[in-house]
mmCIF file of C-alpha atoms in Angstrom:
data_model
loop_
_atom_site.group_PDB
_atom_site.id
_atom_site.type_symbol
_atom_site.label_atom_id
_atom_site.label_comp_id
_atom_site.label_asym_id
_atom_site.label_seq_id
_atom_site.Cartn_x
_atom_site.Cartn_y
_atom_site.Cartn_z
ATOM 1 C CA UNK A 1 -4.876 14.866 -0.781
ATOM 2 C CA UNK A 2 -4.392 11.140 -0.294
ATOM 3 C CA UNK A 3 -1.366 9.026 0.547
ATOM 4 C CA UNK A 4 -0.789 5.437 -0.628
ATOM 5 C CA UNK A 5 2.182 3.327 0.391
ATOM 6 C CA UNK A 6 3.559 1.138 -2.375
ATOM 7 C CA UNK A 7 3.466 1.325 -6.145
ATOM 8 C CA UNK A 8 5.441 0.478 -9.244
ATOM 9 C CA UNK A 9 9.118 1.293 -8.951
ATOM 10 C CA UNK A 10 11.188 2.335 -11.940
ATOM 11 C CA UNK A 11 13.074 -0.934 -12.048
ATOM 12 C CA UNK A 12 12.736 -3.034 -15.215
ATOM 13 C CA UNK A 13 10.238 -5.339 -13.461
ATOM 14 C CA UNK A 14 8.189 -2.339 -12.325
ATOM 15 C CA UNK A 15 8.103 -0.952 -15.838
ATOM 16 C CA UNK A 16 7.042 -4.331 -17.256
ATOM 17 C CA UNK A 17 4.270 -4.668 -14.678
ATOM 18 C CA UNK A 18 2.952 -1.200 -15.511
ATOM 19 C CA UNK A 19 3.035 -2.021 -19.222
ATOM 20 C CA UNK A 20 1.066 -5.250 -18.691
ATOM 21 C CA UNK A 21 -1.627 -3.328 -16.844
ATOM 22 C CA UNK A 22 -1.757 -0.535 -19.394
ATOM 23 C CA UNK A 23 -0.506 1.922 -16.759
ATOM 24 C CA UNK A 24 2.217 4.533 -16.767
ATOM 25 C CA UNK A 25 4.696 5.152 -13.994
ATOM 26 C CA UNK A 26 3.955 7.926 -11.527
ATOM 27 C CA UNK A 27 6.385 10.900 -11.749
ATOM 28 C CA UNK A 28 8.983 10.540 -9.017
ATOM 29 C CA UNK A 29 10.400 13.256 -6.793
ATOM 30 C CA UNK A 30 14.143 13.404 -7.375
ATOM 31 C CA UNK A 31 16.269 14.501 -4.441
ATOM 32 C CA UNK A 32 20.002 15.014 -4.420
ATOM 33 C CA UNK A 33 20.799 12.578 -1.595
ATOM 34 C CA UNK A 34 20.350 8.781 -1.543
ATOM 35 C CA UNK A 35 16.855 7.685 -0.573
ATOM 36 C CA UNK A 36 15.632 11.277 -1.009
ATOM 37 C CA UNK A 37 17.039 11.930 2.454
ATOM 38 C CA UNK A 38 17.397 15.625 1.650
ATOM 39 C CA UNK A 39 13.664 15.786 0.909
ATOM 40 C CA UNK A 40 12.869 14.091 4.222
ATOM 41 C CA UNK A 41 15.087 16.535 6.125
ATOM 42 C CA UNK A 42 13.437 19.458 4.319
ATOM 43 C CA UNK A 43 9.953 18.251 5.270
ATOM 44 C CA UNK A 44 10.838 17.893 8.948
ATOM 45 C CA UNK A 45 12.399 21.358 9.012
ATOM 46 C CA UNK A 46 9.344 22.864 7.357
ATOM 47 C CA UNK A 47 7.007 21.132 9.815
ATOM 48 C CA UNK A 48 8.037 23.726 12.386
ATOM 49 C CA UNK A 49 6.321 26.535 10.508
ATOM 50 C CA UNK A 50 4.229 25.118 7.647
ATOM 51 C CA UNK A 51 1.346 22.758 6.990
ATOM 52 C CA UNK A 52 2.328 19.128 6.672
ATOM 53 C CA UNK A 53 0.944 18.886 3.147
ATOM 54 C CA UNK A 54 2.758 21.959 1.814
ATOM 55 C CA UNK A 55 5.942 20.172 0.607
ATOM 56 C CA UNK A 56 3.814 17.724 -1.390
ATOM 57 C CA UNK A 57 1.774 20.554 -2.886
ATOM 58 C CA UNK A 58 4.980 22.337 -3.908
ATOM 59 C CA UNK A 59 6.224 19.202 -5.675
ATOM 60 C CA UNK A 60 2.870 18.793 -7.413
ATOM 61 C CA UNK A 61 3.243 22.213 -8.982
ATOM 62 C CA UNK A 62 6.210 20.760 -10.865
ATOM 63 C CA UNK A 63 5.243 17.103 -11.377
ATOM 64 C CA UNK A 64 1.448 17.142 -11.524
ATOM 65 C CA UNK A 65 -1.334 16.058 -9.142
ATOM 66 C CA UNK A 66 0.014 12.525 -8.584
ATOM 67 C CA UNK A 67 3.607 11.803 -7.605
ATOM 68 C CA UNK A 68 5.916 9.294 -5.938
ATOM 69 C CA UNK A 69 8.028 10.660 -3.103
ATOM 70 C CA UNK A 70 9.943 7.356 -2.707
ATOM 71 C CA UNK A 71 11.429 7.980 0.696
ATOM 72 C CA UNK A 72 14.219 5.563 1.664
ATOM 73 C CA UNK A 73 13.546 3.430 -1.408
ATOM 74 C CA UNK A 74 9.885 2.898 -0.498
ATOM 75 C CA UNK A 75 7.283 4.035 -3.028
ATOM 76 C CA UNK A 76 4.916 6.540 -1.418
ATOM 77 C CA UNK A 77 2.279 7.751 -3.855
ATOM 78 C CA UNK A 78 0.488 11.031 -3.122
ATOM 79 C CA UNK A 79 -2.395 12.417 -5.136
ATOM 80 C CA UNK A 80 -4.782 15.342 -5.188
ATOM 81 C CA UNK A 81 -6.598 14.118 -8.304
ATOM 82 C CA UNK A 82 -10.370 14.071 -7.520
ATOM 83 C CA UNK A 83 -11.093 10.910 -9.505
ATOM 84 C CA UNK A 84 -8.312 9.029 -7.753
ATOM 85 C CA UNK A 85 -9.675 10.123 -4.384
ATOM 86 C CA UNK A 86 -13.175 9.027 -5.372
ATOM 87 C CA UNK A 87 -11.847 5.604 -6.371
ATOM 88 C CA UNK A 88 -9.945 5.133 -3.115
ATOM 89 C CA UNK A 89 -12.636 6.420 -0.776
ATOM 90 C CA UNK A 90 -15.873 5.443 -2.541
ATOM 91 C CA UNK A 91 -15.997 3.222 -5.607
ATOM 92 C CA UNK A 92 -13.087 0.853 -4.865
ATOM 93 C CA UNK A 93 -12.244 1.530 -1.227
ATOM 94 C CA UNK A 94 -12.013 -2.186 -0.343
ATOM 95 C CA UNK A 95 -8.812 -2.398 -2.393
ATOM 96 C CA UNK A 96 -7.146 0.496 -0.559
ATOM 97 C CA UNK A 97 -6.580 -0.880 2.922
ATOM 98 C CA UNK A 98 -4.585 0.767 5.682
ATOM 99 C CA UNK A 99 -2.224 -2.172 5.825
ATOM 100 C CA UNK A 100 0.251 -3.496 8.377
ATOM 101 C CA UNK A 101 2.836 -0.726 8.000
ATOM 102 C CA UNK A 102 0.263 2.003 8.587
ATOM 103 C CA UNK A 103 -1.287 0.065 11.467
ATOM 104 C CA UNK A 104 2.001 -0.248 13.348
ATOM 105 C CA UNK A 105 2.779 3.438 12.911
ATOM 106 C CA UNK A 106 -0.485 4.692 14.418
ATOM 107 C CA UNK A 107 -1.285 1.878 16.863
ATOM 108 C CA UNK A 108 0.148 3.645 19.919
ATOM 109 C CA UNK A 109 -2.316 6.503 19.399
ATOM 110 C CA UNK A 110 -5.383 5.078 17.633
ATOM 111 C CA UNK A 111 -5.200 1.434 18.661
ATOM 112 C CA UNK A 112 -7.548 -0.721 16.586
ATOM 113 C CA UNK A 113 -10.314 1.820 16.065
ATOM 114 C CA UNK A 114 -12.253 2.467 12.874
ATOM 115 C CA UNK A 115 -9.445 4.485 11.263
ATOM 116 C CA UNK A 116 -6.817 1.837 11.931
ATOM 117 C CA UNK A 117 -8.577 -1.324 10.852
ATOM 118 C CA UNK A 118 -9.524 -3.124 7.652
ATOM 119 C CA UNK A 119 -12.038 -5.684 6.429
ATOM 120 C CA UNK A 120 -14.346 -7.282 8.974
ATOM 121 C CA UNK A 121 -12.743 -5.444 11.891
ATOM 122 C CA UNK A 122 -13.422 -2.132 10.174
ATOM 123 C CA UNK A 123 -17.038 -3.170 9.538
ATOM 124 C CA UNK A 124 -17.447 -4.111 13.209
ATOM 125 C CA UNK A 125 -16.177 -0.761 14.453
ATOM 126 C CA UNK A 126 -18.245 1.135 11.911
ATOM 127 C CA UNK A 127 -21.358 -0.822 12.905
ATOM 128 C CA UNK A 128 -20.763 0.058 16.541
ATOM 129 C CA UNK A 129 -20.355 3.786 16.095
ATOM 130 C CA UNK A 130 -22.456 4.757 13.109
ATOM 131 C CA UNK A 131 -25.894 4.351 14.792
ATOM 132 C CA UNK A 132 -24.900 6.985 17.346
ATOM 133 C CA UNK A 133 -24.662 9.631 14.639
ATOM 134 C CA UNK A 134 -28.318 9.614 13.647
ATOM 135 C CA UNK A 135 -30.241 12.554 12.225
ATOM 136 C CA UNK A 136 -31.953 13.529 15.482
ATOM 137 C CA UNK A 137 -28.682 13.698 17.411
ATOM 138 C CA UNK A 138 -26.829 15.548 14.680
ATOM 139 C CA UNK A 139 -29.594 18.156 14.447
ATOM 140 C CA UNK A 140 -28.992 19.298 18.025
ATOM 141 C CA UNK A 141 -26.559 22.186 17.711
ATOM 142 C CA UNK A 142 -26.689 23.688 21.212
ATOM 143 C CA UNK A 143 -23.197 22.483 22.121
ATOM 144 C CA UNK A 144 -21.703 23.725 18.869
ATOM 145 C CA UNK A 145 -23.542 27.068 19.049
ATOM 146 C CA UNK A 146 -22.134 27.694 22.505
ATOM 147 C CA UNK A 147 -18.558 26.985 21.444
ATOM 148 C CA UNK A 148 -18.967 28.981 18.222
ATOM 149 C CA UNK A 149 -20.072 32.008 20.207
ATOM 150 C CA UNK A 150 -17.131 31.601 22.559
ATOM 151 C CA UNK A 151 -14.713 31.303 19.641
ATOM 152 C CA UNK A 152 -16.091 34.418 17.954
ATOM 153 C CA UNK A 153 -15.859 36.342 21.226
ATOM 154 C CA UNK A 154 -12.169 35.421 21.598
ATOM 155 C CA UNK A 155 -11.484 36.531 18.030
ATOM 156 C CA UNK A 156 -13.292 39.857 18.573
ATOM 157 C CA UNK A 157 -11.224 40.572 21.676
ATOM 158 C CA UNK A 158 -8.024 40.349 19.670
ATOM 159 C CA UNK A 159 -9.461 42.300 16.742
ATOM 160 C CA UNK A 160 -10.288 45.149 19.122
ATOM 161 C CA UNK A 161 -6.588 45.143 20.020
ATOM 162 C CA UNK A 162 -5.792 45.330 16.286
ATOM 163 C CA UNK A 163 -3.905 42.027 16.522
ATOM 164 C CA UNK A 164 -3.901 38.969 14.290
ATOM 165 C CA UNK A 165 -4.945 35.527 15.499
ATOM 166 C CA UNK A 166 -3.868 32.057 14.422
ATOM 167 C CA UNK A 167 -7.187 31.024 12.844
ATOM 168 C CA UNK A 168 -5.635 28.236 10.785
ATOM 169 C CA UNK A 169 -8.080 26.201 8.756
ATOM 170 C CA UNK A 170 -6.158 22.944 8.241
ATOM 171 C CA UNK A 171 -5.564 21.120 4.985
ATOM 172 C CA UNK A 172 -5.479 17.366 4.815
ATOM 173 C CA UNK A 173 -3.056 14.689 3.718
ATOM 174 C CA UNK A 174 -5.004 11.500 4.241
ATOM 175 C CA UNK A 175 -4.603 10.516 7.864
ATOM 176 C CA UNK A 176 -1.461 12.645 7.986
ATOM 177 C CA UNK A 177 -2.983 15.530 9.889
ATOM 178 C CA UNK A 178 -2.238 18.841 8.283
ATOM 179 C CA UNK A 179 -1.638 20.608 11.563
ATOM 180 C CA UNK A 180 1.220 22.849 12.581
ATOM 181 C CA UNK A 181 3.480 21.711 15.377
ATOM 182 C CA UNK A 182 1.896 24.356 17.593
ATOM 183 C CA UNK A 183 -1.598 23.251 16.668
ATOM 184 C CA UNK A 184 -3.116 23.996 20.129
ATOM 185 C CA UNK A 185 -2.642 27.694 19.319
ATOM 186 C CA UNK A 186 -5.010 27.288 16.381
ATOM 187 C CA UNK A 187 -8.375 28.850 17.241
ATOM 188 C CA UNK A 188 -10.409 26.546 15.027
ATOM 189 C CA UNK A 189 -8.586 23.490 16.324
ATOM 190 C CA UNK A 190 -9.523 24.505 19.852
ATOM 191 C CA UNK A 191 -13.130 25.021 18.841
ATOM 192 C CA UNK A 192 -13.410 21.609 17.187
ATOM 193 C CA UNK A 193 -11.681 19.844 20.076
ATOM 194 C CA UNK A 194 -13.863 21.447 22.755
ATOM 195 C CA UNK A 195 -17.131 20.895 20.893
ATOM 196 C CA UNK A 196 -16.237 17.339 19.849
ATOM 197 C CA UNK A 197 -15.076 16.290 23.317
ATOM 198 C CA UNK A 198 -18.238 17.615 24.973
ATOM 199 C CA UNK A 199 -20.467 16.032 22.311
ATOM 200 C CA UNK A 200 -18.710 12.651 22.392
ATOM 201 C CA UNK A 201 -17.694 12.339 26.055
ATOM 202 C CA UNK A 202 -19.904 14.763 27.936
ATOM 203 C CA UNK A 203 -16.653 16.363 29.188
ATOM 204 C CA UNK A 204 -15.207 19.436 27.494
ATOM 205 C CA UNK A 205 -11.425 19.716 27.133
ATOM 206 C CA UNK A 206 -11.920 23.477 27.591
ATOM 207 C CA UNK A 207 -8.918 24.410 25.451
ATOM 208 C CA UNK A 208 -10.631 27.701 24.544
ATOM 209 C CA UNK A 209 -10.097 28.835 28.132
ATOM 210 C CA UNK A 210 -6.357 29.058 27.567
ATOM 211 C CA UNK A 211 -5.022 32.421 26.470
ATOM 212 C CA UNK A 212 -4.551 32.783 22.749
ATOM 213 C CA UNK A 213 -0.936 33.317 21.711
ATOM 214 C CA UNK A 214 0.161 36.788 20.664
ATOM 215 C CA UNK A 215 1.851 37.341 17.303
ATOM 216 C CA UNK A 216 5.624 37.280 17.737
ATOM 217 C CA UNK A 217 6.127 40.856 16.560
ATOM 218 C CA UNK A 218 3.827 42.472 19.144
ATOM 219 C CA UNK A 219 6.085 42.279 22.172
ATOM 220 C CA UNK A 220 3.211 40.783 24.180
ATOM 221 C CA UNK A 221 3.830 37.570 26.095
ATOM 222 C CA UNK A 222 1.480 34.629 26.321
ATOM 223 C CA UNK A 223 0.797 33.057 29.708
ATOM 224 C CA UNK A 224 2.204 29.681 28.679
ATOM 225 C CA UNK A 225 1.854 28.251 32.184
ATOM 226 C CA UNK A 226 -1.882 28.870 32.096
ATOM 227 C CA UNK A 227 -2.112 27.477 28.562
ATOM 228 C CA UNK A 228 -0.198 24.339 29.444
ATOM 229 C CA UNK A 229 -2.405 23.644 32.450
ATOM 230 C CA UNK A 230 -5.774 24.285 30.835
ATOM 231 C CA UNK A 231 -5.046 23.034 27.324
ATOM 232 C CA UNK A 232 -2.785 20.100 28.264
ATOM 233 C CA UNK A 233 -5.057 17.578 26.591
ATOM 234 C CA UNK A 234 -5.220 19.604 23.390
ATOM 235 C CA UNK A 235 -1.436 20.017 23.368
ATOM 236 C CA UNK A 236 -0.524 16.384 23.859
ATOM 237 C CA UNK A 237 -3.197 14.969 21.565
ATOM 238 C CA UNK A 238 -1.908 17.216 18.806
ATOM 239 C CA UNK A 239 1.696 16.228 19.510
ATOM 240 C CA UNK A 240 0.772 12.536 19.419
ATOM 241 C CA UNK A 241 -0.843 13.048 16.006
ATOM 242 C CA UNK A 242 2.247 14.897 14.893
ATOM 243 C CA UNK A 243 4.423 11.973 16.024
ATOM 244 C CA UNK A 244 2.512 9.398 13.987
ATOM 245 C CA UNK A 245 2.683 11.730 10.996
ATOM 246 C CA UNK A 246 6.475 11.695 11.298
ATOM 247 C CA UNK A 247 6.408 7.915 11.450
ATOM 248 C CA UNK A 248 4.384 7.685 8.265
ATOM 249 C CA UNK A 249 6.778 10.004 6.473
ATOM 250 C CA UNK A 250 9.749 7.890 7.536
ATOM 251 C CA UNK A 251 8.050 4.667 6.429
ATOM 252 C CA UNK A 252 9.408 1.322 7.618
ATOM 253 C CA UNK A 253 12.491 2.989 9.087
ATOM 254 C CA UNK A 254 10.614 4.884 11.806
ATOM 255 C CA UNK A 255 11.185 2.289 14.600
ATOM 256 C CA UNK A 256 14.928 3.020 14.330
ATOM 257 C CA UNK A 257 14.254 6.587 15.482
ATOM 258 C CA UNK A 258 12.384 5.373 18.579
ATOM 259 C CA UNK A 259 14.684 2.618 19.827
ATOM 260 C CA UNK A 260 15.078 4.280 23.200
ATOM 261 C CA UNK A 261 11.500 5.457 23.713
ATOM 262 C CA UNK A 262 8.067 5.550 22.102
ATOM 263 C CA UNK A 263 7.645 9.138 20.915
ATOM 264 C CA UNK A 264 3.925 9.077 21.758
ATOM 265 C CA UNK A 265 4.142 7.488 25.212
ATOM 266 C CA UNK A 266 4.247 10.624 27.372
ATOM 267 C CA UNK A 267 1.598 12.410 25.323
ATOM 268 C CA UNK A 268 -0.759 9.451 25.431
ATOM 269 C CA UNK A 269 -0.241 9.146 29.180
ATOM 270 C CA UNK A 270 -1.756 12.614 29.586
ATOM 271 C CA UNK A 271 -4.555 11.713 27.160
ATOM 272 C CA UNK A 272 -5.303 8.610 29.235
ATOM 273 C CA UNK A 273 -5.317 10.588 32.474
ATOM 274 C CA UNK A 274 -8.083 12.746 31.010
ATOM 275 C CA UNK A 275 -10.120 10.038 29.282
ATOM 276 C CA UNK A 276 -9.766 6.892 31.415
ATOM 277 C CA UNK A 277 -11.865 8.191 34.343
ATOM 278 C CA UNK A 278 -14.627 9.113 31.869
ATOM 279 C CA UNK A 279 -14.709 5.591 30.445
ATOM 280 C CA UNK A 280 -14.513 3.960 33.868
ATOM 281 C CA UNK A 281 -17.394 6.067 35.158
ATOM 282 C CA UNK A 282 -19.518 5.234 32.115
ATOM 283 C CA UNK A 283 -18.895 1.509 32.594
ATOM 284 C CA UNK A 284 -19.867 1.766 36.267
ATOM 285 C CA UNK A 285 -23.039 3.674 35.432
ATOM 286 C CA UNK A 286 -24.054 1.127 32.876
ATOM 287 C CA UNK A 287 -23.421 -1.860 35.126
ATOM 288 C CA UNK A 288 -25.452 -0.430 38.002
ATOM 289 C CA UNK A 289 -28.004 1.771 36.235
ATOM 290 C CA UNK A 290 -31.645 1.355 37.108
ATOM 291 C CA UNK A 291 -34.240 1.471 34.355
ATOM 292 C CA UNK A 292 -35.406 4.929 35.429
ATOM 293 C CA UNK A 293 -31.877 6.279 35.265
ATOM 294 C CA UNK A 294 -31.492 4.959 31.732
ATOM 295 C CA UNK A 295 -34.639 6.721 30.660
ATOM 296 C CA UNK A 296 -33.430 9.965 32.184
ATOM 297 C CA UNK A 297 -30.198 9.896 30.190
ATOM 298 C CA UNK A 298 -31.627 8.642 26.925
ATOM 299 C CA UNK A 299 -32.067 12.131 25.519
ATOM 300 C CA UNK A 300 -28.475 13.289 26.081
ATOM 301 C CA UNK A 301 -26.556 10.067 25.554
ATOM 302 C CA UNK A 302 -22.892 10.519 24.656
ATOM 303 C CA UNK A 303 -20.853 8.281 22.381
ATOM 304 C CA UNK A 304 -19.255 6.705 25.438
ATOM 305 C CA UNK A 305 -22.709 5.937 26.889
ATOM 306 C CA UNK A 306 -23.640 4.373 23.558
ATOM 307 C CA UNK A 307 -20.519 2.210 23.374
ATOM 308 C CA UNK A 308 -20.732 0.816 26.921
ATOM 309 C CA UNK A 309 -24.113 -0.649 25.991
ATOM 310 C CA UNK A 310 -22.408 -2.650 23.236
ATOM 311 C CA UNK A 311 -19.205 -3.768 24.937
ATOM 312 C CA UNK A 312 -17.465 -3.761 28.299
ATOM 313 C CA UNK A 313 -14.023 -4.027 26.683
ATOM 314 C CA UNK A 314 -12.196 -0.935 27.968
ATOM 315 C CA UNK A 315 -9.646 -0.886 25.132
ATOM 316 C CA UNK A 316 -12.308 -1.127 22.434
ATOM 317 C CA UNK A 317 -14.223 1.785 23.969
ATOM 318 C CA UNK A 318 -11.091 3.885 24.342
ATOM 319 C CA UNK A 319 -9.742 3.167 20.850
ATOM 320 C CA UNK A 320 -13.075 3.887 19.221
ATOM 321 C CA UNK A 321 -13.672 7.183 20.989
ATOM 322 C CA UNK A 322 -10.122 8.385 20.264
ATOM 323 C CA UNK A 323 -10.645 7.599 16.594
ATOM 324 C CA UNK A 324 -13.919 9.514 16.498
ATOM 325 C CA UNK A 325 -12.358 12.413 18.411
ATOM 326 C CA UNK A 326 -9.688 12.582 15.725
ATOM 327 C CA UNK A 327 -12.450 12.675 13.114
ATOM 328 C CA UNK A 328 -14.134 15.431 15.115
ATOM 329 C CA UNK A 329 -11.100 17.601 14.488
ATOM 330 C CA UNK A 330 -11.209 16.748 10.768
ATOM 331 C CA UNK A 331 -14.722 15.787 9.706
ATOM 332 C CA UNK A 332 -13.636 14.896 6.166
ATOM 333 C CA UNK A 333 -11.278 12.215 7.442
ATOM 334 C CA UNK A 334 -10.982 9.224 5.076
ATOM 335 C CA UNK A 335 -11.966 5.787 6.321
ATOM 336 C CA UNK A 336 -15.371 6.624 7.745
#
């Protein structure tokens, strides 16, 4: 599913513009409150227990695969039509930019990385990171095999207890991550985060070490203190993604909800506490490395090692790796 901000409104001028282009207006979601406020409230309430894309999918059952949510009088077009997705992501992607509104909403989490840039800046970031993902490196599956085996073992332990697990294969709504609010409890999310962080940084977030949550109807209690300590990075990174998803739903009005505080600030502080020492150490290694040391690490170079060879700009390195880590949790992410 893809999300596009903007479109033809149903005003007379919007109708005339659509007619000139030989287009027809996208079916619009009709709420009962002004600005579709009731629809916005419903989405936020459902975020507690459902996938982010589920409300849109429910509306599509009634209106078709392409619709206009029009939150707070802003046209927000959503589509699951394969040909539309192909146009936006492949054949005409240069005309579907992220834009200023999107950039402001996600800047506090993704900065100016590959998924939050357009035009020449996007090309620069893509040029920096793409060579790292060559065939030889991608064919080495030892890291992923190890985490797969660990994930399967955790699942088997619960199955022996005749208990369900939160496996949760996520859907996708463009960059709006289709994750539940309690995403760190998702077994597959933990697997992708641990394997991606070790592959990209050389440091595993180790979220699989935290105890899996028990189903609510079992009477068993989860050691939340242990989970919060071990899986802190997984928790806060997921919550930061959730925060920017809320911003995108609210559109241009989202800054009004964060007048007192940036909703991502505390989460990103924890993320930085985990990642900043990794980047700083990589920069130090690169600046002082002898030729022999470089040869010794050439075979197991991480993305961070690759980036410090191209730039010493700390923010560029951090933004780029966070963007790729996000993609590691959703490998079909648009923009790459």
